[in-house]
């Protein structure tokens, strides 16, 4: 028994985060410069002229969507545009990463990355929010998500990632590899990966070994068995036993434990009870394969997949595509577009204590991030992986749903961060209200296409008409109806929905539309707002 | 009195096929069974190790679902739509009648054993002369289609022991009672719960009235089937018995049992009218004894196989059940 | 793989604009290609002819029993009580539960030798809908999505992938996987009218159109400034709205004369088969009509009495109707499920899941009617001749409708053949 306690203590100690002194790290601005340098070097070599920076209006929209998860409010837009300080962009970035919106949006993005395809889980979302609010390191989250029963005992939230997949060892193994390490090794299950020489069967089963003993108790918590090893058959028919092997090929060995047959039977029975009964406590083995995975992943002997993956995914989220594409194909035969940059950012990320906020902050400060997405002329556009031009990105379901709520609200009721502390509560409310519509929108993936279902939903759904376009005091439509001049309606509508001022042709087009419907002005205004919010300009982050 | 009845299995003979019906001429030890292998067999209970002997001559071309003893003859009915007359002494067929267009579900003899009555999925009840094999009459009060537009089935027919009445019962829970001389309809009762139609999950039906039995005095009619089913992929509903004073249409009892689920395939009244026996099953079998004064299920025994057919002596003290992969003998005695 | 939003070639703009010609005027049913001038261009006409193939998948959800349908074994212990009937194809007998089909078997090819090994609903469904085993991390498209893409028109004004599944048991929408949401099915469940296809009362027809035009105005100004396939897909989706709304009539069988409705019969499956005919007639390349739920673990014979009656009647009505309209030669009708049922009859007179020796049928386009491929043993327990799997069936389906079954999609740099590696079509059932 005392041995168990000591081992448990050692286990916990090895798992404690190793934080390096933040003081020793370069400032975010210089990290941003590094990004720009690396991108510039390739651009020069390719002889490609990058697009210029975004104007203020469009920069603000992009920045708000990426840091706050929503379009700017009219008040925020006006505040930003009228701000005359030369470093206002840097200052706004600084404010935004410290805002309540930031934590909620990052929570939404992590939720999307790790779980969203499977289902919405409030405990899980609460758990993530607690982490993003405190800016906890990505390694902390990884530890707790991989070992919920040891590090967050009794809590349902952090266990969600494993729990959703625990019934299928393949899903558990491959999803972890894809989402935490950027590696899709599924193909290596039946044979050495046909296309990627890094991944052989033993890598697949090596990874699977870390999860093979995991099971779910009757009460929905995770636990591990005392023994069990995976055996697999090679294509030539040899039967091999898998070792606990991480992606870099390093393997770990389980300390041999003497268990009498009786004790073994006892433990098996305890495990079975935990799976069947509500009250039964699952027994806790000293050797935890999942703890080994965490240990090895955070102290790799080969490439630091853990850091590189999160850097790559964050880059992809903000820049439109990863430094490695596809995001789950990190291997030696698929080099990054900017290898040294990925190395440098990954190293910084690890040294900073896996600080997500810092990483995001640095990226949005770069010139690369702030580039225009518009292409000019009929010439062939440059290769996307040069990042010469910003890549339009579809809004995620929550971004869209939240933005619709903001964009169709009466601007007087939607002050945004300008209102200080009160905003947090309001934003929280918006999150709740955004839940149900978000479920009707498709999660963007590779080769994203808008489905005609979405177009029909917006065109004929009574939800859209009855909620967003409603003529009521808290809605934009009512506010616009109070404006007498058609031109004013055109200007305000475009500013609120598309976060920019209309071009003259656009303004007159809207004004004409309205004046042709003076007998049904409210409907006409609803239709104008509809046309703006169903434009791809609203639907995408660009 | 009833609660102290003891139902006990006396013998079991495993079979490799499914036995759907069993008949026992004159309470003798010579039993006859109808099989899923299309054969009609004699089975001598008195033998040390009883062996089946197939009756010879014309054979059925599908499951033998009904057997009735009429004098020296045994008449069998099958999914092939035919009725075959078998001479019990010769142990061979003597007559084949192409009786119905569709699958024959049950065959009974009139109490005086001069007529044979068959019901089939052509929804007709037909009456035959035992001696000549002639069709005497046919009648129906049962729709060919269910209310959901699917082909219906006519599963059950019973005769009152005094010979005055007949009853027919179908898939959708409709029972018609007939005057056994004029063949006019004289009554009806409905047991719609026995027909489960699932419009939402699986979109088809299950169940139906599977058994009917008149009390000795002919005033009561017991109807057997299965109660409402949630998952119609299986016989997962409670067994269901309803007992009516049929001429007034009053229902005396409805009894559902969840412990042993499935269809009640056979019902036999005790001559006193104090209790009755229902037998059937799901993937296994059951025998239930119901008290006809209290309307309660008082005794229950199980079998490892679904009970399809049953034959009992007049005093309802000895019975033989035929079913899925087995034949079993039981006794009922006062506890 | 990045698809460009525009391309420099002369052909592309013509094809797109050409198709939009009549539809832009807002006429409903006229999306039917025959009224467009574009047909006068011979190259397009050829393309269109090729694109006129359609597929109707009658999905027998839950696993129909091959022993009570296409591969009966009367008189053996596994055969059950039903007998067989001689069909119009000499030597071919099918279950007596399918009398109307027996008179039409000269149009149908039966495959009796499927051995797909997976006998659970989820796995069997996935296998038979994608034609291959799943791979973690790859979203393979379902048959309907592939056929929608290969047989449909890029900016079609009728839906190109419709799937009807009314029962709740086993209901799965199906997915276009890596082919993208464009090819996801229009999925009809309790309602035979697709969701959101009807204009709300609060807006007039004229305003609905004008509003869409206003949207298009803003949308085009934006779209042409960026290079993004995703943004372009947004435009395509909205372009299709008016046409799809007009195609709402396709789902309304009250437009059919009563005599026609009577031919299909009063069951829900009949109504859906009639809708399927209307859809393919209007050019919808793929329609799946699911008839759930065949999973007769208990009372297999009673259940098949009902369900086979439905299948027999409705499928026959559909075949006759398609033939009458001259559509059958260009329409492939498939009957298929997740798996078959066990020869062994269980204690509830049921049959359980069985994927080792089961059947499917193909009728119409590209099929040699009357062909019978493959054999099972006397009891129906194993395949003794002509064993095929899901991939081979897919290759056969593709070949029947004129698609190169060895065609590959590129998923990143990885080629993915539309029928799994090593698949070969069953030549014996192809015309």
PDB file of N, CA, C and O in Angstrom, chain B residues 33-72:
ATOM      1  N   UNK B  33     -47.851 -35.493 -34.463  1.00  0.00           N
ATOM      2  CA  UNK B  33     -47.330 -34.122 -34.492  1.00  0.00           C
ATOM      3  C   UNK B  33     -47.137 -33.671 -35.941  1.00  0.00           C
ATOM      4  O   UNK B  33     -46.872 -34.488 -36.824  1.00  0.00           O
ATOM      5  N   UNK B  34     -47.276 -32.357 -36.126  1.00  0.00           N
ATOM      6  CA  UNK B  34     -47.031 -31.766 -37.439  1.00  0.00           C
ATOM      7  C   UNK B  34     -45.757 -30.945 -37.368  1.00  0.00           C
ATOM      8  O   UNK B  34     -45.550 -30.200 -36.406  1.00  0.00           O
ATOM      9  N   UNK B  35     -44.928 -31.077 -38.386  1.00  0.00           N
ATOM     10  CA  UNK B  35     -43.574 -30.539 -38.282  1.00  0.00           C
ATOM     11  C   UNK B  35     -43.222 -29.478 -39.314  1.00  0.00           C
ATOM     12  O   UNK B  35     -43.871 -29.351 -40.359  1.00  0.00           O
ATOM     13  N   UNK B  36     -42.144 -28.792 -39.022  1.00  0.00           N
ATOM     14  CA  UNK B  36     -41.580 -27.825 -39.962  1.00  0.00           C
ATOM     15  C   UNK B  36     -40.875 -28.542 -41.098  1.00  0.00           C
ATOM     16  O   UNK B  36     -40.471 -27.921 -42.074  1.00  0.00           O
ATOM     17  N   UNK B  37     -40.716 -29.834 -40.990  1.00  0.00           N
ATOM     18  CA  UNK B  37     -40.106 -30.563 -42.108  1.00  0.00           C
ATOM     19  C   UNK B  37     -41.175 -31.108 -43.044  1.00  0.00           C
ATOM     20  O   UNK B  37     -40.898 -31.962 -43.885  1.00  0.00           O
ATOM     21  N   UNK B  38     -42.374 -30.614 -42.875  1.00  0.00           N
ATOM     22  CA  UNK B  38     -43.519 -30.880 -43.731  1.00  0.00           C
ATOM     23  C   UNK B  38     -44.185 -32.228 -43.431  1.00  0.00           C
ATOM     24  O   UNK B  38     -45.137 -32.609 -44.123  1.00  0.00           O
ATOM     25  N   UNK B  39     -43.647 -32.933 -42.467  1.00  0.00           N
ATOM     26  CA  UNK B  39     -44.200 -34.254 -42.221  1.00  0.00           C
ATOM     27  C   UNK B  39     -45.194 -34.304 -41.070  1.00  0.00           C
ATOM     28  O   UNK B  39     -45.223 -33.426 -40.209  1.00  0.00           O
ATOM     29  N   UNK B  40     -46.032 -35.353 -41.092  1.00  0.00           N
ATOM     30  CA  UNK B  40     -46.902 -35.664 -39.967  1.00  0.00           C
ATOM     31  C   UNK B  40     -46.367 -36.971 -39.379  1.00  0.00           C
ATOM     32  O   UNK B  40     -46.105 -37.928 -40.120  1.00  0.00           O
ATOM     33  N   UNK B  41     -46.162 -36.977 -38.103  1.00  0.00           N
ATOM     34  CA  UNK B  41     -45.509 -38.130 -37.479  1.00  0.00           C
ATOM     35  C   UNK B  41     -46.344 -38.699 -36.348  1.00  0.00           C
ATOM     36  O   UNK B  41     -47.061 -37.968 -35.651  1.00  0.00           O
ATOM     37  N   UNK B  42     -46.183 -39.985 -36.193  1.00  0.00           N
ATOM     38  CA  UNK B  42     -46.716 -40.614 -34.999  1.00  0.00           C
ATOM     39  C   UNK B  42     -45.609 -40.710 -33.970  1.00  0.00           C
ATOM     40  O   UNK B  42     -44.445 -40.910 -34.302  1.00  0.00           O
ATOM     41  N   UNK B  43     -45.999 -40.574 -32.754  1.00  0.00           N
ATOM     42  CA  UNK B  43     -45.019 -40.558 -31.680  1.00  0.00           C
ATOM     43  C   UNK B  43     -45.620 -41.371 -30.531  1.00  0.00           C
ATOM     44  O   UNK B  43     -46.640 -40.998 -29.969  1.00  0.00           O
ATOM     45  N   UNK B  44     -45.014 -42.488 -30.215  1.00  0.00           N
ATOM     46  CA  UNK B  44     -45.593 -43.383 -29.212  1.00  0.00           C
ATOM     47  C   UNK B  44     -45.022 -43.060 -27.841  1.00  0.00           C
ATOM     48  O   UNK B  44     -43.896 -43.418 -27.520  1.00  0.00           O
ATOM     49  N   UNK B  45     -45.848 -42.446 -27.008  1.00  0.00           N
ATOM     50  CA  UNK B  45     -45.398 -42.003 -25.691  1.00  0.00           C
ATOM     51  C   UNK B  45     -45.048 -43.148 -24.775  1.00  0.00           C
ATOM     52  O   UNK B  45     -44.283 -43.008 -23.844  1.00  0.00           O
ATOM     53  N   UNK B  46     -45.700 -44.293 -25.052  1.00  0.00           N
ATOM     54  CA  UNK B  46     -45.498 -45.382 -24.108  1.00  0.00           C
ATOM     55  C   UNK B  46     -44.161 -46.078 -24.324  1.00  0.00           C
ATOM     56  O   UNK B  46     -43.723 -46.860 -23.506  1.00  0.00           O
ATOM     57  N   UNK B  47     -43.510 -45.764 -25.434  1.00  0.00           N
ATOM     58  CA  UNK B  47     -42.232 -46.441 -25.702  1.00  0.00           C
ATOM     59  C   UNK B  47     -41.159 -45.956 -24.736  1.00  0.00           C
ATOM     60  O   UNK B  47     -41.226 -44.842 -24.210  1.00  0.00           O
ATOM     61  N   UNK B  48     -40.164 -46.795 -24.579  1.00  0.00           N
ATOM     62  CA  UNK B  48     -39.049 -46.471 -23.688  1.00  0.00           C
ATOM     63  C   UNK B  48     -38.329 -45.226 -24.193  1.00  0.00           C
ATOM     64  O   UNK B  48     -38.084 -44.271 -23.478  1.00  0.00           O
ATOM     65  N   UNK B  49     -37.943 -45.298 -25.460  1.00  0.00           N
ATOM     66  CA  UNK B  49     -37.365 -44.122 -26.099  1.00  0.00           C
ATOM     67  C   UNK B  49     -38.184 -43.839 -27.352  1.00  0.00           C
ATOM     68  O   UNK B  49     -37.907 -44.397 -28.418  1.00  0.00           O
ATOM     69  N   UNK B  50     -39.177 -42.984 -27.192  1.00  0.00           N
ATOM     70  CA  UNK B  50     -40.126 -42.795 -28.304  1.00  0.00           C
ATOM     71  C   UNK B  50     -39.432 -42.308 -29.566  1.00  0.00           C
ATOM     72  O   UNK B  50     -38.567 -41.436 -29.515  1.00  0.00           O
ATOM     73  N   UNK B  51     -39.793 -42.920 -30.684  1.00  0.00           N
ATOM     74  CA  UNK B  51     -39.249 -42.475 -31.960  1.00  0.00           C
ATOM     75  C   UNK B  51     -40.400 -42.033 -32.842  1.00  0.00           C
ATOM     76  O   UNK B  51     -41.499 -42.573 -32.747  1.00  0.00           O
ATOM     77  N   UNK B  52     -40.107 -41.090 -33.689  1.00  0.00           N
ATOM     78  CA  UNK B  52     -41.158 -40.614 -34.582  1.00  0.00           C
ATOM     79  C   UNK B  52     -41.238 -41.466 -35.828  1.00  0.00           C
ATOM     80  O   UNK B  52     -40.211 -41.839 -36.395  1.00  0.00           O
ATOM     81  N   UNK B  53     -42.462 -41.699 -36.243  1.00  0.00           N
ATOM     82  CA  UNK B  53     -42.654 -42.452 -37.485  1.00  0.00           C
ATOM     83  C   UNK B  53     -43.477 -41.597 -38.419  1.00  0.00           C
ATOM     84  O   UNK B  53     -44.591 -41.171 -38.082  1.00  0.00           O
ATOM     85  N   UNK B  54     -42.919 -41.335 -39.568  1.00  0.00           N
ATOM     86  CA  UNK B  54     -43.596 -40.432 -40.504  1.00  0.00           C
ATOM     87  C   UNK B  54     -44.765 -41.145 -41.150  1.00  0.00           C
ATOM     88  O   UNK B  54     -44.643 -42.282 -41.626  1.00  0.00           O
ATOM     89  N   UNK B  55     -45.905 -40.473 -41.230  1.00  0.00           N
ATOM     90  CA  UNK B  55     -47.047 -41.059 -41.925  1.00  0.00           C
ATOM     91  C   UNK B  55     -46.787 -40.992 -43.421  1.00  0.00           C
ATOM     92  O   UNK B  55     -46.211 -40.031 -43.936  1.00  0.00           O
ATOM     93  N   UNK B  56     -47.234 -42.013 -44.093  1.00  0.00           N
ATOM     94  CA  UNK B  56     -46.869 -42.170 -45.487  1.00  0.00           C
ATOM     95  C   UNK B  56     -47.934 -41.698 -46.453  1.00  0.00           C
ATOM     96  O   UNK B  56     -49.081 -41.441 -46.064  1.00  0.00           O
ATOM     97  N   UNK B  57     -47.519 -41.594 -47.693  1.00  0.00           N
ATOM     98  CA  UNK B  57     -48.468 -41.229 -48.757  1.00  0.00           C
ATOM     99  C   UNK B  57     -48.230 -39.806 -49.199  1.00  0.00           C
ATOM    100  O   UNK B  57     -47.098 -39.328 -49.243  1.00  0.00           O
ATOM    101  N   UNK B  58     -49.295 -39.105 -49.543  1.00  0.00           N
ATOM    102  CA  UNK B  58     -49.182 -37.719 -49.978  1.00  0.00           C
ATOM    103  C   UNK B  58     -48.613 -36.899 -48.836  1.00  0.00           C
ATOM    104  O   UNK B  58     -48.981 -37.095 -47.681  1.00  0.00           O
ATOM    105  N   UNK B  59     -47.716 -36.009 -49.205  1.00  0.00           N
ATOM    106  CA  UNK B  59     -47.084 -35.204 -48.163  1.00  0.00           C
ATOM    107  C   UNK B  59     -47.406 -33.735 -48.367  1.00  0.00           C
ATOM    108  O   UNK B  59     -47.704 -33.291 -49.477  1.00  0.00           O
ATOM    109  N   UNK B  60     -47.342 -32.982 -47.295  1.00  0.00           N
ATOM    110  CA  UNK B  60     -47.493 -31.531 -47.416  1.00  0.00           C
ATOM    111  C   UNK B  60     -46.249 -30.930 -48.047  1.00  0.00           C
ATOM    112  O   UNK B  60     -45.180 -31.560 -48.064  1.00  0.00           O
ATOM    113  N   UNK B  61     -46.399 -29.728 -48.549  1.00  0.00           N
ATOM    114  CA  UNK B  61     -45.247 -29.047 -49.138  1.00  0.00           C
ATOM    115  C   UNK B  61     -44.804 -27.837 -48.339  1.00  0.00           C
ATOM    116  O   UNK B  61     -44.069 -26.982 -48.840  1.00  0.00           O
ATOM    117  N   UNK B  62     -45.281 -27.787 -47.112  1.00  0.00           N
ATOM    118  CA  UNK B  62     -44.800 -26.711 -46.245  1.00  0.00           C
ATOM    119  C   UNK B  62     -45.093 -27.084 -44.805  1.00  0.00           C
ATOM    120  O   UNK B  62     -45.575 -28.203 -44.529  1.00  0.00           O
ATOM    121  N   UNK B  63     -44.870 -26.182 -43.894  1.00  0.00           N
ATOM    122  CA  UNK B  63     -45.086 -26.434 -42.461  1.00  0.00           C
ATOM    123  C   UNK B  63     -46.484 -26.967 -42.205  1.00  0.00           C
ATOM    124  O   UNK B  63     -47.466 -26.477 -42.758  1.00  0.00           O
ATOM    125  N   UNK B  64     -46.558 -27.983 -41.357  1.00  0.00           N
ATOM    126  CA  UNK B  64     -47.843 -28.526 -40.964  1.00  0.00           C
ATOM    127  C   UNK B  64     -48.287 -27.779 -39.723  1.00  0.00           C
ATOM    128  O   UNK B  64     -47.694 -27.923 -38.648  1.00  0.00           O
ATOM    129  N   UNK B  65     -49.323 -26.977 -39.875  1.00  0.00           N
ATOM    130  CA  UNK B  65     -49.676 -26.062 -38.794  1.00  0.00           C
ATOM    131  C   UNK B  65     -50.908 -26.473 -38.018  1.00  0.00           C
ATOM    132  O   UNK B  65     -51.228 -25.881 -36.992  1.00  0.00           O
ATOM    133  N   UNK B  66     -51.642 -27.481 -38.507  1.00  0.00           N
ATOM    134  CA  UNK B  66     -52.846 -27.886 -37.781  1.00  0.00           C
ATOM    135  C   UNK B  66     -53.076 -29.369 -37.893  1.00  0.00           C
ATOM    136  O   UNK B  66     -52.822 -29.989 -38.920  1.00  0.00           O
ATOM    137  N   UNK B  67     -53.587 -29.929 -36.780  1.00  0.00           N
ATOM    138  CA  UNK B  67     -53.925 -31.348 -36.748  1.00  0.00           C
ATOM    139  C   UNK B  67     -55.230 -31.510 -35.989  1.00  0.00           C
ATOM    140  O   UNK B  67     -55.405 -30.909 -34.931  1.00  0.00           O
ATOM    141  N   UNK B  68     -56.101 -32.326 -36.509  1.00  0.00           N
ATOM    142  CA  UNK B  68     -57.351 -32.577 -35.786  1.00  0.00           C
ATOM    143  C   UNK B  68     -57.719 -34.040 -35.948  1.00  0.00           C
ATOM    144  O   UNK B  68     -57.585 -34.617 -37.030  1.00  0.00           O
ATOM    145  N   UNK B  69     -58.184 -34.593 -34.838  1.00  0.00           N
ATOM    146  CA  UNK B  69     -58.634 -35.992 -34.857  1.00  0.00           C
ATOM    147  C   UNK B  69     -60.132 -36.005 -35.092  1.00  0.00           C
ATOM    148  O   UNK B  69     -60.875 -35.277 -34.437  1.00  0.00           O
ATOM    149  N   UNK B  70     -60.573 -36.808 -36.039  1.00  0.00           N
ATOM    150  CA  UNK B  70     -62.010 -36.954 -36.279  1.00  0.00           C
ATOM    151  C   UNK B  70     -62.270 -38.435 -36.511  1.00  0.00           C
ATOM    152  O   UNK B  70     -62.053 -38.965 -37.606  1.00  0.00           O
ATOM    153  N   UNK B  71     -62.731 -39.098 -35.454  1.00  0.00           N
ATOM    154  CA  UNK B  71     -62.996 -40.540 -35.569  1.00  0.00           C
ATOM    155  C   UNK B  71     -61.695 -41.276 -35.852  1.00  0.00           C
ATOM    156  O   UNK B  71     -60.687 -41.054 -35.199  1.00  0.00           O
ATOM    157  N   UNK B  72     -61.701 -42.105 -36.885  1.00  0.00           N
ATOM    158  CA  UNK B  72     -60.495 -42.855 -37.220  1.00  0.00           C
ATOM    159  C   UNK B  72     -59.526 -42.057 -38.087  1.00  0.00           C
ATOM    160  O   UNK B  72     -58.524 -42.592 -38.544  1.00  0.00           O
TER     161      UNK B  72
END
